[in-house]
Coordinates of C-alpha atoms and ligand atoms in Angstrom, one line a residue:
M1 CA -8.4 29.0 -8.5
V2 CA -9.5 30.8 -5.1
E3 CA -9.9 27.9 -2.4
L4 CA -14.0 28.0 -2.2
E5 CA -14.1 27.9 -6.4
L6 CA -12.1 24.9 -5.9
I7 CA -13.7 23.1 -3.5
E8 CA -16.8 23.7 -5.6
A9 CA -14.7 22.7 -8.9
V10 CA -13.7 18.8 -6.5
K11 CA -16.9 18.3 -5.8
A12 CA -18.5 18.6 -9.5
A13 CA -15.6 16.5 -10.4
L14 CA -16.5 13.8 -7.7
G15 CA -19.8 12.4 -9.4
P16 CA -22.0 10.3 -8.2
Q17 CA -21.6 8.5 -4.4
P18 CA -21.8 4.5 -3.4
A19 CA -25.1 3.9 -2.3
R20 CA -23.6 3.8 1.9
V21 CA -22.2 7.7 1.6
L22 CA -25.7 9.5 2.7
T23 CA -23.9 12.5 2.2
G24 CA -20.7 13.2 1.0
P25 CA -19.0 16.9 0.9
G26 CA -21.3 19.8 1.2
D27 CA -22.9 20.2 4.1
D28 CA -20.6 20.0 8.0
A29 CA -19.7 16.7 8.0
S30 CA -20.4 13.8 5.7
V31 CA -22.5 10.8 6.6
V32 CA -22.4 7.2 6.3
R33 CA -24.3 4.3 6.5
A34 CA -22.0 1.9 8.8
D35 CA -21.1 -2.1 8.1
A36 CA -20.3 -3.6 11.9
V37 CA -16.6 -2.5 12.2
L38 CA -14.2 0.1 11.0
A39 CA -10.8 0.3 10.1
T40 CA -9.3 3.7 9.7
S41 CA -6.2 4.6 8.7
T42 CA -4.0 8.0 8.0
D43 CA -0.6 9.2 6.0
T44 CA 0.5 12.4 4.6
V45 CA 2.7 12.7 1.7
V46 CA 4.8 15.9 1.0
D47 CA 6.2 17.2 -2.2
G48 CA 10.1 17.0 -1.5
V49 CA 10.1 14.0 1.4
H50 CA 8.0 12.1 -0.6
F51 CA 8.2 13.0 -4.1
S52 CA 8.9 15.2 -6.8
L53 CA 6.9 16.5 -8.6
A54 CA 10.0 16.9 -10.7
T55 CA 9.1 13.3 -11.8
H56 CA 5.9 12.5 -11.2
S57 CA 2.3 14.5 -12.1
P58 CA -0.1 15.8 -10.3
A59 CA -2.8 13.5 -11.3
D60 CA 0.5 10.7 -10.5
V61 CA 0.8 12.1 -6.9
G62 CA -3.5 12.1 -6.4
H63 CA -3.1 8.2 -6.8
K64 CA 0.0 7.4 -5.3
A65 CA -1.8 9.7 -1.6
L66 CA -4.9 7.4 -2.9
A67 CA -2.4 4.0 -3.1
T68 CA -0.2 4.5 -0.1
A69 CA -3.5 4.7 2.2
L70 CA -5.7 2.1 0.5
S71 CA -2.7 -0.4 1.7
D72 CA -3.3 0.4 5.2
I73 CA -6.5 -1.2 4.3
A74 CA -5.9 -3.9 2.2
A75 CA -3.6 -5.4 4.1
M76 CA -6.1 -5.4 7.6
G77 CA -7.6 -7.2 4.9
A78 CA -10.9 -4.8 4.9
G79 CA -14.0 -4.2 2.2
P80 CA -13.6 -0.7 0.3
G81 CA -14.6 2.1 2.3
E82 CA -14.5 6.1 2.0
A83 CA -11.1 8.0 1.0
Y84 CA -11.4 12.4 3.3
V85 CA -8.3 14.1 1.6
A86 CA -6.6 17.4 3.5
L87 CA -4.6 19.3 0.0
V88 CA -1.9 21.7 0.9
M89 CA -1.1 23.9 -2.0
P90 CA 1.6 26.8 -3.1
P91 CA -0.4 29.4 -4.3
E92 CA 1.3 29.1 -7.3
F93 CA 0.1 24.5 -8.2
T94 CA -2.1 25.1 -10.4
G95 CA -2.6 21.1 -10.9
A96 CA -4.9 20.5 -7.9
L97 CA -8.3 19.6 -10.4
E98 CA -5.4 17.2 -11.7
L99 CA -4.3 15.4 -9.2
V100 CA -7.9 14.9 -7.6
G101 CA -8.8 13.6 -10.6
G102 CA -5.6 10.7 -9.8
M103 CA -7.5 9.8 -6.4
R104 CA -11.2 9.9 -8.6
E105 CA -9.6 7.5 -10.9
L106 CA -8.2 4.5 -8.6
A107 CA -11.5 5.7 -5.4
G108 CA -13.5 4.6 -8.2
R109 CA -12.2 1.1 -9.3
H110 CA -11.9 0.1 -6.2
G111 CA -15.4 0.9 -5.1
V112 CA -13.9 3.9 -2.5
A113 CA -15.5 6.9 -2.1
L114 CA -13.7 10.5 -2.0
A115 CA -16.5 11.3 0.8
G116 CA -14.6 14.9 2.7
G117 CA -11.9 17.0 2.2
D118 CA -10.2 19.9 2.7
V119 CA -8.3 23.0 1.1
V120 CA -5.2 25.2 2.0
S121 CA -2.7 27.2 1.4
G122 CA 0.5 26.8 2.5
P123 CA 4.3 26.4 1.5
V124 CA 4.9 23.2 -0.8
L125 CA 1.7 20.5 -1.4
A126 CA 1.7 18.2 0.2
V127 CA -1.9 16.1 1.3
T128 CA -3.3 14.1 4.1
V129 CA -5.1 11.0 2.8
T130 CA -7.0 9.6 5.3
V131 CA -9.1 6.6 4.7
T132 CA -12.2 3.2 6.2
G133 CA -12.6 0.2 5.5
W134 CA -16.2 -1.8 6.0
S135 CA -15.9 -5.1 8.5
G136 CA -18.6 -6.9 9.2
A137 CA -16.7 -8.3 12.5
A138 CA -13.4 -7.7 13.6
D139 CA -12.6 -11.5 13.8
R140 CA -12.9 -11.3 10.2
L141 CA -9.7 -8.4 9.4
A142 CA -6.2 -9.5 9.5
Y143 CA -3.7 -8.3 12.3
R144 CA -0.2 -8.0 13.1
S145 CA -0.3 -9.8 15.7
G146 CA -1.5 -13.0 14.8
A147 CA 1.7 -15.3 13.5
R148 CA 1.8 -18.8 14.6
P149 CA 4.9 -21.5 14.8
G150 CA 4.7 -23.6 12.4
D151 CA 2.6 -20.7 9.7
L152 CA 3.4 -20.1 6.0
L153 CA 5.5 -16.8 5.0
G154 CA 4.1 -16.0 2.1
V155 CA 3.7 -12.9 -0.5
T156 CA 1.7 -11.1 -3.8
G157 CA 3.5 -10.5 -6.7
E158 CA 6.6 -9.0 -7.3
L159 CA 9.0 -7.2 -5.0
G160 CA 11.2 -4.3 -6.2
G161 CA 9.8 -3.0 -9.2
S162 CA 9.5 0.8 -7.2
G163 CA 12.8 0.8 -5.6
A164 CA 13.9 0.4 -9.4
G165 CA 11.6 2.3 -11.2
L166 CA 12.4 5.4 -8.9
K167 CA 16.4 4.8 -9.0
L168 CA 15.4 5.0 -12.9
L169 CA 13.2 8.6 -12.3
N170 CA 16.0 10.1 -9.8
A171 CA 19.0 9.4 -13.2
G172 CA 16.6 10.5 -15.1
E173 CA 15.6 8.3 -17.1
S174 CA 11.9 7.0 -17.7
Q175 CA 12.0 3.5 -19.7
P176 CA 11.3 0.1 -19.0
D177 CA 7.6 1.3 -18.2
A178 CA 7.1 -0.8 -15.9
L179 CA 9.4 -0.4 -14.0
V180 CA 8.7 3.6 -13.5
R181 CA 4.8 2.8 -13.6
R182 CA 5.2 0.7 -10.4
H183 CA 6.6 3.6 -9.4
R184 CA 4.2 6.1 -9.8
R185 CA 1.3 4.5 -10.1
P186 CA 1.2 1.4 -7.5
E187 CA -1.8 -0.8 -7.0
P188 CA -3.5 -1.0 -3.3
L189 CA -5.0 -4.7 -3.3
L190 CA -8.3 -3.8 -1.7
A191 CA -9.4 -6.9 -3.2
T192 CA -6.9 -9.4 -3.3
G193 CA -6.4 -8.5 0.9
L194 CA -10.0 -9.1 1.3
A195 CA -10.1 -12.5 -0.5
L196 CA -6.5 -13.1 1.9
A197 CA -8.2 -12.9 4.9
A198 CA -11.1 -14.5 4.2
A199 CA -8.9 -18.0 3.3
G200 CA -7.6 -18.1 6.0
V201 CA -4.0 -15.8 6.2
T202 CA -3.5 -15.2 10.2
A203 CA -1.5 -11.6 9.9
M204 CA -0.6 -9.8 7.2
I205 CA 0.7 -6.2 6.5
D206 CA 1.4 -4.5 3.4
V207 CA 5.0 -4.2 2.3
S208 CA 5.9 -0.1 2.5
D209 CA 9.4 -0.5 3.2
G210 CA 10.8 -4.2 2.1
V211 CA 10.1 -7.6 3.0
A212 CA 13.4 -7.3 5.5
T213 CA 12.3 -4.4 7.6
D214 CA 7.7 -5.4 7.2
A215 CA 8.8 -9.1 8.3
G216 CA 10.4 -7.5 11.4
H217 CA 7.5 -6.0 12.4
L218 CA 5.3 -9.0 12.2
A219 CA 8.1 -11.3 13.8
R220 CA 7.9 -8.3 16.5
A221 CA 3.5 -7.7 16.5
S222 CA 3.2 -11.2 17.2
G223 CA 6.7 -13.0 19.1
V224 CA 7.9 -14.8 16.5
V225 CA 10.4 -15.9 14.7
L226 CA 10.0 -15.4 10.6
E227 CA 12.2 -16.7 8.4
V228 CA 12.6 -15.3 5.1
R229 CA 14.5 -17.6 2.0
L230 CA 16.1 -14.8 -0.4
A231 CA 16.2 -18.2 -3.0
D232 CA 11.5 -17.3 -3.2
L233 CA 11.4 -13.7 -3.1
P234 CA 9.7 -13.1 -6.5
V235 CA 11.8 -10.4 -7.6
A236 CA 10.4 -8.3 -10.0
D237 CA 11.6 -7.9 -13.7
G238 CA 14.9 -5.4 -14.2
V239 CA 15.4 -5.2 -11.1
E240 CA 19.3 -6.3 -9.5
S241 CA 18.6 -8.3 -7.2
A242 CA 17.0 -10.3 -4.5
E243 CA 18.6 -8.2 -1.8
F244 CA 17.4 -5.5 -3.6
A245 CA 13.9 -7.0 -3.6
A246 CA 14.1 -7.1 -0.6
T247 CA 14.9 -3.5 0.7
A248 CA 13.7 -1.9 -1.4
G249 CA 10.5 0.2 -0.8
D250 CA 6.9 0.7 -2.0
D251 CA 6.1 -2.6 -3.4
Y252 CA 3.0 -2.5 -1.0
E253 CA 2.6 -5.9 -2.2
L254 CA 0.2 -7.9 1.1
M255 CA 2.8 -10.5 3.0
F256 CA 1.1 -12.8 5.4
T257 CA 1.5 -16.3 7.0
A258 CA -1.5 -19.0 7.2
P259 CA -0.8 -22.5 8.6
P260 CA 0.5 -25.0 5.9
E261 CA -3.4 -26.9 5.4
R262 CA -4.4 -23.2 4.2
R263 CA -1.9 -23.2 1.4
A264 CA -4.4 -24.2 -1.7
A265 CA -6.9 -22.2 -0.6
I266 CA -4.7 -18.7 -0.1
E267 CA -3.2 -19.2 -3.6
Q268 CA -6.8 -20.0 -4.5
A269 CA -7.8 -16.7 -3.1
A270 CA -4.7 -14.9 -5.4
I271 CA -5.2 -16.0 -8.7
A272 CA -8.6 -15.4 -7.9
T273 CA -7.6 -11.5 -7.6
G274 CA -5.3 -11.1 -9.9
T275 CA -2.5 -11.6 -8.1
R276 CA 0.1 -15.1 -7.2
V277 CA 1.2 -16.5 -4.1
S278 CA 5.3 -16.6 -3.2
W279 CA 6.0 -18.9 -0.2
L280 CA 9.4 -17.3 1.1
G281 CA 9.8 -18.9 4.7
D282 CA 8.6 -20.3 8.1
V283 CA 7.0 -19.2 11.3
R284 CA 9.2 -20.2 14.0
A285 CA 8.8 -19.9 18.0
G286 CA 11.1 -17.1 19.7
G287 CA 11.2 -13.8 20.2
G288 CA 9.9 -10.9 17.5
L289 CA 12.9 -12.0 14.7
V290 CA 13.6 -12.0 11.2
E291 CA 16.3 -13.8 10.0
I292 CA 17.4 -13.6 6.5
R293 CA 19.3 -16.4 4.4
G294 CA 20.8 -17.2 1.1
P295 CA 20.9 -19.4 -1.3
D296 CA 23.5 -21.4 0.6
G297 CA 21.4 -21.2 3.5
A298 CA 23.7 -18.9 5.4
P299 CA 22.6 -16.2 7.0
V300 CA 22.2 -12.6 5.1
D301 CA 22.5 -9.2 7.1
L302 CA 20.2 -6.7 5.2
R303 CA 20.8 -4.0 7.7
G304 CA 23.8 -2.5 5.9
Y305 CA 22.3 -3.7 2.1
E306 CA 22.0 -0.1 0.8
H307 CA 18.8 1.2 -0.4
L308 CA 16.8 3.5 -1.5
R309 CA 14.6 5.3 1.4
Ligands
MG1 MG1 0.6 -0.3 6.1

């Protein structure tokens, strides 16, 4: 299929757009009715670097490329916006419509519009997704810099499942399905991020590189010490250890800080959006550090821990 035909086929496959999209694909630019502030994030994934077509279907690739981008919007506490997709495809790749289908299915479930994009040929499959999220005011968003001494550290869902799934795929296995699916089809927590921001989190980040690394981003941006208790980490079923769960990436859960008096409201917000919260640490005054403690309270150094990224 030549590029113009493919673009027409993609447009036809997209179906009707949400009302805020005034002009989607088909004009020189998309036109969208704006809310007060816009959060924007871009992610690129490349075959052989971020995924492998040997273990991911084109629909998996489309889903994952959009899901990982939307996870950053979730971590800001912004509402669903638009996705703009640039596809670089080698001539022998025939899965473009399936790839877009995987994106469309995910976008539709979260109220995200696929509002524009581009398709070009190139040496290897690469997908760049730019996503937007809308908010009524800048101070309703959750930044990495807001954690304060005395806050609690929380995380949604369960950790380590995606890393365990990748390990299975790399070993040529595709069971148990729950772990493999967790790796191939991560779910961005858009509704949860919005609800947590409204419930009073002070800082938030999505767990893309593992709790140990992402807690470091929060601690540095906020200028605090984050104390993480390994024993309180929510380890997914089938994951070998809390150390693995703390260092394996791609879980796309949300990690956040909040003052103790918001604890019940935040737990409610998570439950109302289909997940749960584990309180795995505390925020102390200090200079941008993470301290990880084992079950006996002794410091644990995870820097040397072997993981898969
Ligand atoms: Mg992120």
